Tab-separated table of C-alpha atoms and ligand atoms in Angstrom:
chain	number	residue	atom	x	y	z
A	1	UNK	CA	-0.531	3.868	-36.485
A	2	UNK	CA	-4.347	4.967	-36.015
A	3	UNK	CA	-3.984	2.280	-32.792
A	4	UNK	CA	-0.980	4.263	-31.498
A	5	UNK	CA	-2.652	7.576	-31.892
A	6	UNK	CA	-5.735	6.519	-29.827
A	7	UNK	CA	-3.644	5.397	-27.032
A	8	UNK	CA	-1.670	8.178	-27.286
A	9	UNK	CA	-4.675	10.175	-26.550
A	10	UNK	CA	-5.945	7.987	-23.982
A	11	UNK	CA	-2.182	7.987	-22.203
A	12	UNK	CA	-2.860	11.865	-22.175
A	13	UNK	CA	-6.220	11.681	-20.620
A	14	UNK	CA	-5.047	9.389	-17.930
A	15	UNK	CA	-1.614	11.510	-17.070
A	16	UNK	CA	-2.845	14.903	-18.060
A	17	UNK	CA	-2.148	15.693	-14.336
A	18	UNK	CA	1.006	14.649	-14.094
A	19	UNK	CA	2.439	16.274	-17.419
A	20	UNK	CA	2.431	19.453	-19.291
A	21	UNK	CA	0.550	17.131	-22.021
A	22	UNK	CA	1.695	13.586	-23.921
A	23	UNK	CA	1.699	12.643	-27.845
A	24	UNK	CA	3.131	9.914	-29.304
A	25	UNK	CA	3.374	11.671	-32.137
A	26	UNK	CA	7.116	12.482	-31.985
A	27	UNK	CA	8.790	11.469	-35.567
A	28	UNK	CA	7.276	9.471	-37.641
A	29	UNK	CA	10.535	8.382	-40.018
A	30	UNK	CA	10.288	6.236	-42.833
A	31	UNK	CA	14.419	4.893	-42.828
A	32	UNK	CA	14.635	2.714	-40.119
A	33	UNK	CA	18.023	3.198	-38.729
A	34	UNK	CA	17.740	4.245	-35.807
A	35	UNK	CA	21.036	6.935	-35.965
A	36	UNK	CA	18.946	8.298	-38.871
A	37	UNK	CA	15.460	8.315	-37.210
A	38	UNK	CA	17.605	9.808	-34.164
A	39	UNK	CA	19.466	12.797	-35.524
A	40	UNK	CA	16.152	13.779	-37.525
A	41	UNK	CA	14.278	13.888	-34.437
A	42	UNK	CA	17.513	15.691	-32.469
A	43	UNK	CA	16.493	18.659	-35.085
A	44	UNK	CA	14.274	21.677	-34.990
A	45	UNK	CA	12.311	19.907	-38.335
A	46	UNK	CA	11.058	16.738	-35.901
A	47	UNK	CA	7.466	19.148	-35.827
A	48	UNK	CA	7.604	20.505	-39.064
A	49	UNK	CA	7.669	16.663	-40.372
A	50	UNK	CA	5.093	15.761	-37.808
A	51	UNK	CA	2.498	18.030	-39.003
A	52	UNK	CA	2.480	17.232	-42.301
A	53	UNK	CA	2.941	13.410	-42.346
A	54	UNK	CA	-0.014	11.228	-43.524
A	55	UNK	CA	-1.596	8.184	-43.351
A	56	UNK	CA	0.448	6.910	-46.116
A	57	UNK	CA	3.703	8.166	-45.028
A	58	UNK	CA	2.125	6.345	-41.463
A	59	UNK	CA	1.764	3.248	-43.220
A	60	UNK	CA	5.138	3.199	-45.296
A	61	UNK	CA	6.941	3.405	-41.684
A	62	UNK	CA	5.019	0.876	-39.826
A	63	UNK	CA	5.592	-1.250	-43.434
A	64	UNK	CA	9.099	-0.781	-42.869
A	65	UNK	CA	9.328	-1.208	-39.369
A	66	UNK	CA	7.231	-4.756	-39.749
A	67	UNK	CA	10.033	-6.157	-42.189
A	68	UNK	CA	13.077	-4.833	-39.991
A	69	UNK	CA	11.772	-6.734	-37.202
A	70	UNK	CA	10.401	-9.723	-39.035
A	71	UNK	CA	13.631	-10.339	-40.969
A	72	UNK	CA	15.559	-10.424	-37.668
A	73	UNK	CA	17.378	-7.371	-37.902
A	74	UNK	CA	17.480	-6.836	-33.711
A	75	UNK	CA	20.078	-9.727	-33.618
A	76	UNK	CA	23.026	-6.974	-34.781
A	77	UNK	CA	21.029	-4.093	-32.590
A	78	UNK	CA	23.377	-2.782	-29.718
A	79	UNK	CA	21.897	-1.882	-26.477
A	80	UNK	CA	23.878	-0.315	-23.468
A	81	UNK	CA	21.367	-0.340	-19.664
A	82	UNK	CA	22.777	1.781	-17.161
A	83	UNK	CA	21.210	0.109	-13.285
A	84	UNK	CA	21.686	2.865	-10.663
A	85	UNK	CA	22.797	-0.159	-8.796
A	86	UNK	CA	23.477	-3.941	-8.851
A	87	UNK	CA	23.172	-4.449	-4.987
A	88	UNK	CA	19.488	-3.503	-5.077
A	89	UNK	CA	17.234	-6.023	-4.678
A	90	UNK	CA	14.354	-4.707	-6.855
A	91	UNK	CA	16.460	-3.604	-9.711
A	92	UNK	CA	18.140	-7.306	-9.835
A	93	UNK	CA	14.495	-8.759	-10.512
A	94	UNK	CA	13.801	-5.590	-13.159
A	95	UNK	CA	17.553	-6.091	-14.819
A	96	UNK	CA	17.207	-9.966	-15.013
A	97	UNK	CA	13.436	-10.037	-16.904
A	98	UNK	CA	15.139	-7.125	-19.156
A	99	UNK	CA	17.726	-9.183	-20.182
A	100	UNK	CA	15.410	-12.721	-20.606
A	101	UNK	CA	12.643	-10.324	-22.886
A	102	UNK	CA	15.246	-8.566	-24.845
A	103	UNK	CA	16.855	-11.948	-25.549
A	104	UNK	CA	13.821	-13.246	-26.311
A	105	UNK	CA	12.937	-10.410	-28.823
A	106	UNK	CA	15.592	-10.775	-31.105
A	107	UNK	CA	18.424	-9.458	-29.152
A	108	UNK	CA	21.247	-10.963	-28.936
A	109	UNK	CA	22.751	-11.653	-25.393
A	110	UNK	CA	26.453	-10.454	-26.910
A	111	UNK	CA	24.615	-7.248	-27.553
A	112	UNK	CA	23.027	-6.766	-24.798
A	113	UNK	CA	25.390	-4.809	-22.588
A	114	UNK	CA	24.015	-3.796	-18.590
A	115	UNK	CA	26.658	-2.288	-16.166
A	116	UNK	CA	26.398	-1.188	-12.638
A	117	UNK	CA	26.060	2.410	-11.553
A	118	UNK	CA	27.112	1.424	-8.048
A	119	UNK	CA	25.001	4.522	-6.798
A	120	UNK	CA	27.438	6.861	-8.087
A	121	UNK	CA	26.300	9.102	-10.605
A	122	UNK	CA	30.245	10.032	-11.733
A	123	UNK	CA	30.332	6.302	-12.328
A	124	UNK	CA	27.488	6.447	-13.967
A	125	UNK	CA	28.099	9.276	-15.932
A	126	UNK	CA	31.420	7.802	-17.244
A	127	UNK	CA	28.954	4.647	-18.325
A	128	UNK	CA	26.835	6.967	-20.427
A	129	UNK	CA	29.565	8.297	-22.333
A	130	UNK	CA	31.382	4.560	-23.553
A	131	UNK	CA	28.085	3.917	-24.518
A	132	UNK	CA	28.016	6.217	-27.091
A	133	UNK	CA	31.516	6.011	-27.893
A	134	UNK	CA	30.738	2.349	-28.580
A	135	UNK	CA	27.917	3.233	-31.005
A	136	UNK	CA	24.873	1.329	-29.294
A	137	UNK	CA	21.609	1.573	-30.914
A	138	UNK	CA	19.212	2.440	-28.296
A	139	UNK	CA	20.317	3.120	-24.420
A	140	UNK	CA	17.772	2.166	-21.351
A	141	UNK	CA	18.810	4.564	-18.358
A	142	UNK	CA	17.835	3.765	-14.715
A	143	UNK	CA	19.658	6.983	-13.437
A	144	UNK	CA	21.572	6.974	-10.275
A	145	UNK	CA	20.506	10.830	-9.384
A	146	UNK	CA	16.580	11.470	-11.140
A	147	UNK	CA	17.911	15.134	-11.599
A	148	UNK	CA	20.699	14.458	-13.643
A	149	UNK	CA	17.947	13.234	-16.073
A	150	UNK	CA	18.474	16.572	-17.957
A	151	UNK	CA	22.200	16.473	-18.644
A	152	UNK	CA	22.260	12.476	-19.435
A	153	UNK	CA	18.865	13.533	-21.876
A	154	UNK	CA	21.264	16.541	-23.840
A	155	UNK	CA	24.558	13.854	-23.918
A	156	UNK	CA	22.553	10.652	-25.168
A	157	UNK	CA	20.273	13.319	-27.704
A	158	UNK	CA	23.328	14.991	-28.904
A	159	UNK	CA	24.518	11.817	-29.933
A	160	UNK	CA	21.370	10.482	-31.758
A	161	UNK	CA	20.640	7.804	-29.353
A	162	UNK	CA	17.056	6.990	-28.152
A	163	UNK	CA	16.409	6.876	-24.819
A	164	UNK	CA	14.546	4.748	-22.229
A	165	UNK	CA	14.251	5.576	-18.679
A	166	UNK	CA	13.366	3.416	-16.050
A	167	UNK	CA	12.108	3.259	-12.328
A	168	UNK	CA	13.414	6.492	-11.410
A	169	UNK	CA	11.639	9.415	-12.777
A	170	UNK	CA	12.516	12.437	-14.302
A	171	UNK	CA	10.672	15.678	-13.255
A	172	UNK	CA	7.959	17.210	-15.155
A	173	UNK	CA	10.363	19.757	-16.999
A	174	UNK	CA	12.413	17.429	-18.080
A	175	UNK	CA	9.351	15.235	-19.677
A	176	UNK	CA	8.096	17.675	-20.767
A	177	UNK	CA	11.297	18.743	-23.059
A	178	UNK	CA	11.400	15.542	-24.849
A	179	UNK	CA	7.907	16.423	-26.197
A	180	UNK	CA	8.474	19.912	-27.330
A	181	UNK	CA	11.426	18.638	-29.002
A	182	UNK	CA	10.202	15.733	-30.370
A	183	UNK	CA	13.256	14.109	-28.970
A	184	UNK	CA	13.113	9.932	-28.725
A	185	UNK	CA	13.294	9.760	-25.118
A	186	UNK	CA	10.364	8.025	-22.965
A	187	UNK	CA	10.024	6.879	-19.589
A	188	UNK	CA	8.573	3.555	-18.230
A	189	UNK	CA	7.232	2.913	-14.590
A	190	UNK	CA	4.530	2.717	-12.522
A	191	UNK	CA	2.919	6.000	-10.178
A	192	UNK	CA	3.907	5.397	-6.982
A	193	UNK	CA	1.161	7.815	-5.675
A	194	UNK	CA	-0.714	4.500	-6.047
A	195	UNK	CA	1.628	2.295	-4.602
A	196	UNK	CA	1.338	4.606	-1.511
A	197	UNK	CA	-2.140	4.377	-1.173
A	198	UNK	CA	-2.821	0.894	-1.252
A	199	UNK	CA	-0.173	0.754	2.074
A	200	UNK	CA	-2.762	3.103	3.725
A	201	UNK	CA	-5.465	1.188	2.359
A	202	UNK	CA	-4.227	-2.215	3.870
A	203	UNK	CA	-4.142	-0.684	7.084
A	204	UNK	CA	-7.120	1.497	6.548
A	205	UNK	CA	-9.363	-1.861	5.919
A	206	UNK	CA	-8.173	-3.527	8.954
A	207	UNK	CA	-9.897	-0.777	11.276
A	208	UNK	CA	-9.002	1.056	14.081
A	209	UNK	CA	-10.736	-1.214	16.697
A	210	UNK	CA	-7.527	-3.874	15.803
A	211	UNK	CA	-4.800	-1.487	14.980
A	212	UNK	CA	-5.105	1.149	17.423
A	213	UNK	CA	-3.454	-0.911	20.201
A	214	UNK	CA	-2.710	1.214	22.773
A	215	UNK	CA	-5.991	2.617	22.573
A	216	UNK	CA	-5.588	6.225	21.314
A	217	UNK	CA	-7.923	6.590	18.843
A	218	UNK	CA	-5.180	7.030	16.562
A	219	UNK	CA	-2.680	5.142	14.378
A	220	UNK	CA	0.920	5.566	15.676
A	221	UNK	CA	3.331	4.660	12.518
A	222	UNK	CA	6.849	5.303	12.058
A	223	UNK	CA	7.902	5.786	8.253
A	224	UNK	CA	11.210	4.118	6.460
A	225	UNK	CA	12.008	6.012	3.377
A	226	UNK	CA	13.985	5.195	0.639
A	227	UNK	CA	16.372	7.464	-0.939
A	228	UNK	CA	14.208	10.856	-0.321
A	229	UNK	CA	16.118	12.098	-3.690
A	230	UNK	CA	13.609	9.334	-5.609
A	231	UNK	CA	9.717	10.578	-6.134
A	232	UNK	CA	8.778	6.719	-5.465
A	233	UNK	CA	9.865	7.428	-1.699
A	234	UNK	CA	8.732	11.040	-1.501
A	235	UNK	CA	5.236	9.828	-3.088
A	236	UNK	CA	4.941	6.298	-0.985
A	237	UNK	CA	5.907	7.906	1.975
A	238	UNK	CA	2.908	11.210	1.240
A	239	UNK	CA	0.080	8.798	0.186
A	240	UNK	CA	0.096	6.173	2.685
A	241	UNK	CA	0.045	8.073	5.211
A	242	UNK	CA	-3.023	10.389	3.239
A	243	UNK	CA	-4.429	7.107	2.491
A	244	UNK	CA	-5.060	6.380	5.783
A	245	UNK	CA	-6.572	10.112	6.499
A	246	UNK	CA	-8.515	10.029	3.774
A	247	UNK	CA	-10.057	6.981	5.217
A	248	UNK	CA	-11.258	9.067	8.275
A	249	UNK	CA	-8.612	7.985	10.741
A	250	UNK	CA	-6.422	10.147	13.159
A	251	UNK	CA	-2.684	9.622	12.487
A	252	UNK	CA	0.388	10.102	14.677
A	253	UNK	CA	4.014	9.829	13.041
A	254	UNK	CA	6.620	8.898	15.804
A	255	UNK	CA	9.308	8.338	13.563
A	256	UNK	CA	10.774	9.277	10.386
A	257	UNK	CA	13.784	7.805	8.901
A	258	UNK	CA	15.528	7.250	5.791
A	259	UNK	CA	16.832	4.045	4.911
A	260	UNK	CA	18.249	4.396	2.064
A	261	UNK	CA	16.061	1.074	-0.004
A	262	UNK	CA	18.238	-0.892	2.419
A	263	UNK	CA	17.566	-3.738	4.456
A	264	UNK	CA	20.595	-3.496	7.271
A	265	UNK	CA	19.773	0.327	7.396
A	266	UNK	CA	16.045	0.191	7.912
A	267	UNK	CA	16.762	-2.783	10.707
A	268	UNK	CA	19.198	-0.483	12.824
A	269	UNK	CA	16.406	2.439	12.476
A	270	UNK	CA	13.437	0.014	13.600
A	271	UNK	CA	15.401	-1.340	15.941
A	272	UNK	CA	16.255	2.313	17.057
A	273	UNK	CA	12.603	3.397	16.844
A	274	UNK	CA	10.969	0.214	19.168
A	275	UNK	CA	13.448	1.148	21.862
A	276	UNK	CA	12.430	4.756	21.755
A	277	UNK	CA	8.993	4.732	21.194
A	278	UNK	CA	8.465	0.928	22.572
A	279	UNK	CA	4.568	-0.529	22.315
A	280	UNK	CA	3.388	2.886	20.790
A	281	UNK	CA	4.319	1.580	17.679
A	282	UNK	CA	1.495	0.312	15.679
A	283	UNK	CA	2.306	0.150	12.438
A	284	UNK	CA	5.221	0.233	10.468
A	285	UNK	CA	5.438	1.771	6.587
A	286	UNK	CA	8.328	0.701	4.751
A	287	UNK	CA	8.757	2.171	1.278
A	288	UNK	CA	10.188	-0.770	0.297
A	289	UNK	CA	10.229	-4.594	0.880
A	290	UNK	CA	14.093	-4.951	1.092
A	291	UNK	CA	13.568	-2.142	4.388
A	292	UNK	CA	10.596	-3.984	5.464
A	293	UNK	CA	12.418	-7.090	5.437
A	294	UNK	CA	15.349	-5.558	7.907
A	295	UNK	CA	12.177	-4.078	10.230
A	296	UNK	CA	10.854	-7.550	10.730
A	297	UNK	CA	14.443	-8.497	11.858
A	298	UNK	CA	13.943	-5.487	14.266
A	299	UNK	CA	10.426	-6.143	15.223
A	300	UNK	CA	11.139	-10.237	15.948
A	301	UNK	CA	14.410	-8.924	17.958
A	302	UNK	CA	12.477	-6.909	20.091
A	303	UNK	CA	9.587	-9.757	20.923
A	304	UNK	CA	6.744	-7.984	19.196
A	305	UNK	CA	4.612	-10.224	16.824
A	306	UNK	CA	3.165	-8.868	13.567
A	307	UNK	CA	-0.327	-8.615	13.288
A	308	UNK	CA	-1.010	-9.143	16.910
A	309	UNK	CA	0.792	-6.272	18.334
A	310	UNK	CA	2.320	-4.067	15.048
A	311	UNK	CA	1.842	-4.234	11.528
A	312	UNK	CA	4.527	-4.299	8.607
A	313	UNK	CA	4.415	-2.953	5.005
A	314	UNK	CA	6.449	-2.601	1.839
A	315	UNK	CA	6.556	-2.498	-1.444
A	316	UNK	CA	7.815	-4.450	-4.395
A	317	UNK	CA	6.611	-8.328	-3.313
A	318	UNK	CA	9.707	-9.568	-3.384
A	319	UNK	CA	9.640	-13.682	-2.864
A	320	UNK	CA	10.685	-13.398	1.000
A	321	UNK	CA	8.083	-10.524	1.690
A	322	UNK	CA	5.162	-12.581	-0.098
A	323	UNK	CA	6.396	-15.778	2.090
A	324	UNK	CA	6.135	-13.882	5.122
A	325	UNK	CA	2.481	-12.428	4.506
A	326	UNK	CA	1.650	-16.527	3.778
A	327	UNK	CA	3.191	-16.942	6.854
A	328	UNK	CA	1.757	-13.947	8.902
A	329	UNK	CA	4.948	-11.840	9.435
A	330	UNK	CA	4.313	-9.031	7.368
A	331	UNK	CA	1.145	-7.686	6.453
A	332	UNK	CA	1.157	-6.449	3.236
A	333	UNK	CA	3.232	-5.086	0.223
A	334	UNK	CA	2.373	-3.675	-3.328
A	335	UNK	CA	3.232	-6.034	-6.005
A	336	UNK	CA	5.878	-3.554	-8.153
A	337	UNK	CA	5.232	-5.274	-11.561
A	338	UNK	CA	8.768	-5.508	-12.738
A	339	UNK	CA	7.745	-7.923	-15.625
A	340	UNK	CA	5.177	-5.457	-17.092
A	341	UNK	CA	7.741	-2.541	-16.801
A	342	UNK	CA	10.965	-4.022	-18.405
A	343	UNK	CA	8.700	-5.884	-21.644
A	344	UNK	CA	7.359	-2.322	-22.020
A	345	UNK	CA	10.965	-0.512	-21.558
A	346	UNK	CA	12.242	-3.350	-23.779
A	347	UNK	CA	9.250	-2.685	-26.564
A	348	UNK	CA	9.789	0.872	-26.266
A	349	UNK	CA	13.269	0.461	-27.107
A	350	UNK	CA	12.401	-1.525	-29.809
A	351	UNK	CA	10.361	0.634	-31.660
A	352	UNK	CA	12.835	3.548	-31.215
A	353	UNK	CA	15.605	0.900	-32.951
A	354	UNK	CA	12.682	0.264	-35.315
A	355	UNK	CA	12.440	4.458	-36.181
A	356	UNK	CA	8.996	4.399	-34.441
A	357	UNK	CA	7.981	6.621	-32.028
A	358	UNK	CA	6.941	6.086	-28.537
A	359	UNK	CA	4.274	7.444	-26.046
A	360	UNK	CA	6.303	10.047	-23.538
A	361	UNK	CA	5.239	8.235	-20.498
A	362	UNK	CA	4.847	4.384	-20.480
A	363	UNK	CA	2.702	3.798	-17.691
A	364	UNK	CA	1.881	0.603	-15.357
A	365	UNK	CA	-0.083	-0.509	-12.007
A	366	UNK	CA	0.702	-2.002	-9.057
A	367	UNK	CA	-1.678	-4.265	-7.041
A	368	UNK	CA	-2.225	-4.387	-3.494
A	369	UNK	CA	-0.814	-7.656	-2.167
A	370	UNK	CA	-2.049	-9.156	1.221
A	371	UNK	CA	-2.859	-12.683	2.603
A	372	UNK	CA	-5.657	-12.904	0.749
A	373	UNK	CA	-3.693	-13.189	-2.849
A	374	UNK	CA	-0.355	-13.438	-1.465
A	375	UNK	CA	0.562	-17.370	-2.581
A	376	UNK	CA	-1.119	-16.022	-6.291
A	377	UNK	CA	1.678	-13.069	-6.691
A	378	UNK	CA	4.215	-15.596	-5.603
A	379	UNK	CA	3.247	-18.271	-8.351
A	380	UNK	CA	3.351	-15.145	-10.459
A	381	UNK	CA	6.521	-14.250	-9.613
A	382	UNK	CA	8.808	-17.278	-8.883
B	1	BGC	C1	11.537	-0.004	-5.639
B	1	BGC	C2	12.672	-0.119	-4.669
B	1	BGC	C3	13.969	0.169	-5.377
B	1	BGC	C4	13.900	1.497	-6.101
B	1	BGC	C5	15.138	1.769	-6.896
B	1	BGC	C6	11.578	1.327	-6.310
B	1	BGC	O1	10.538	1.413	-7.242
B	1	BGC	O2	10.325	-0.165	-4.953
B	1	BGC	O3	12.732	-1.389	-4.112
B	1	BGC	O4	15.006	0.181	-4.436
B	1	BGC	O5	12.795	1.487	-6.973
B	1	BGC	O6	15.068	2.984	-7.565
């Protein structure tokens, strides 16, 4: 428990920016059902019990905890995922290792219960709610609108179910509830103010002398958003292009779009963009690989050639974006660990079925992904 406290504190130092504060203090219970461990922590007496546990009462819990998992006890644990959508690329990738990990936890696959939001939050809503009707032990959200994080939080709370969300992230209000209310709820995923940057920085490292084509002294980009309602496209789309300025380069944005994550959408706006704008185009920012993918069908309709007259990047490394940087089609993408992120969302929900606690934010990194390491992220990832 000492372990858990330290990187507590060290999850604090590192995020302190990004949140009110972080403690993975929460509620320490000593019954391990997780409906018990739940509706304490749903009360007002969550801090009272906090501040006057002890090392023994610590001890007694992760005891307890240690035999619930060790005598297989997952096997009859229920757990509902909600995907904001099956169709997306990404998510498939993050929903599939989920599955394998939980599986291979303890979980089993009967119990294991993931349904499709079909980017409709109603839908999604409607999800939520069966869930709890159906009892499940611990429920791992992916939310179809980030700011409906607060009324799926009071539904899935009210009904003394931890919570786990994923990829999309609530706002710092909402985080920050679960802590003053000692409430199990955590999120897991990676800062895409980082995933943003290391676009700029690919580009940044090439140097204007070979990007600025048309001789400008400046880099002429066009931006492909994803869904502007999700902070990974607001941040990707902010810190490449700050990336790049922060490197000491002029920038000029001809274009930007929103494509929605989606591949046929960001080809019809690329497409759209090299007739308007034509060679001016130097480089092309994607906020994701499934968008980039759909640009290089632009970019190859319209004749150009990446990386001798534009250059093309996403996000995520899917399998055909890393092929095409081996090949020299695409430049570069950030490799969007979806291993690391679903063990973790998996582990968190683990301990919360366990009566543990978890951090408030479960952090990860990406990596920058270009030819140089390219064929090493795919081995990694196929
Ligand atoms: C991924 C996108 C995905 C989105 C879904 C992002 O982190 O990079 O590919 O569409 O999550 O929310």
């Amino acid at each position: 428990m000492k372990k858990k406290l330290l990187a507590t504190f060290m999850t604090f130092a590192m995020t302190a920016s990004l949140l009110a504060g972080c403690g993975g203090g929460g509620s320490v219970s000593t019954d391990t059902s997780s409906d018990t461990a739940a509706e304490e922590t749903a009360t007002d007496d969550a801090a009272a019990e906090e501040t006057t546990d002890d090392a023994a009462a610590e001890e007694t819990a992760d005891a307890a905890a240690d035999a619930t998992a060790a005598s297989g006890d997952l096997a009859d644990k229920k757990v509902g995922v909600c995907i904001y959508q099956f169709a997306d690329n990404f998510m498939t990738l993050f929903r599939t290792e989920l599955e394998n990990y939980l599986v291979a936890q303890g979980f089993s696959a009967d119990n294991i219960s993931i349904v499709d939001g079909a980017n409709d939050q109603a839908t999604q809503t409607n999800q939520i709610q069966n869930f709890i009707t159906d009892g499940v032990d611990v429920l791992i959200v992916n939310p179809v609108n980030s700011s409906s994080a607060a009324s799926i939080t009071d539904m899935v709370v009210d009904a003394g179910i931890p919570l786990v969300y994923i990829n999309r992230e609530p706002d710092a209000d909402e985080e920050a509830r679960w802590e003053e209310n000692g409430w199990n709820v955590t999120y897991v995923g990676c800062d895409a103010r980082q995933s943003g940057t290391y676009q700029g920085e690919i580009v940044a490292d090439l140097g204007l002398d070979t990007v600025d084509l048309n001789g400008n002294g400046k880099i002429d980009y066009i931006m492909i958003e994803g869904d502007p309602e999700n902070v990974d496209a607001q941040y990707r789309t902010e810190y490449s292009v700050k990336a790049l300025e922060d490197a000491g380069l002029e920038v000029n944005e001809l274009d930007d779009q929103v494509g929605n994550w989606d591949q046929a959408t960001a080809q019809q706006l690329v497409s759209n963009a090299l007739s308007e704008n034509g060679n001016d185009i130097e480089v092309v920012f994607c906020n994701n690989d499934a968008m980039a993918l759909g640009a290089l069908q632009a970019i190859q309709a319209a004749n150009r050639t990446v990386g001798k007259d534009i250059f093309l990047l996403g996000v995520d490394a899917l399998t055909e974006a890393l092929e095409d940087i081996i090949d020299g089609t695409m430049t570069g993408t950030v490799f969007n660990d979806h291993f690391a992120q679903s063990h973790s969302a998996a582990d968190a929900a683990i301990n919360f079925v366990n009566g543990e606690s978890n951090d408030y934010y479960i952090g990860c990194d990406y990596q920058k992904v270009t030819a140089n390491n390219a064929q090493e992220i795919l081995d990694l990832v196929k």
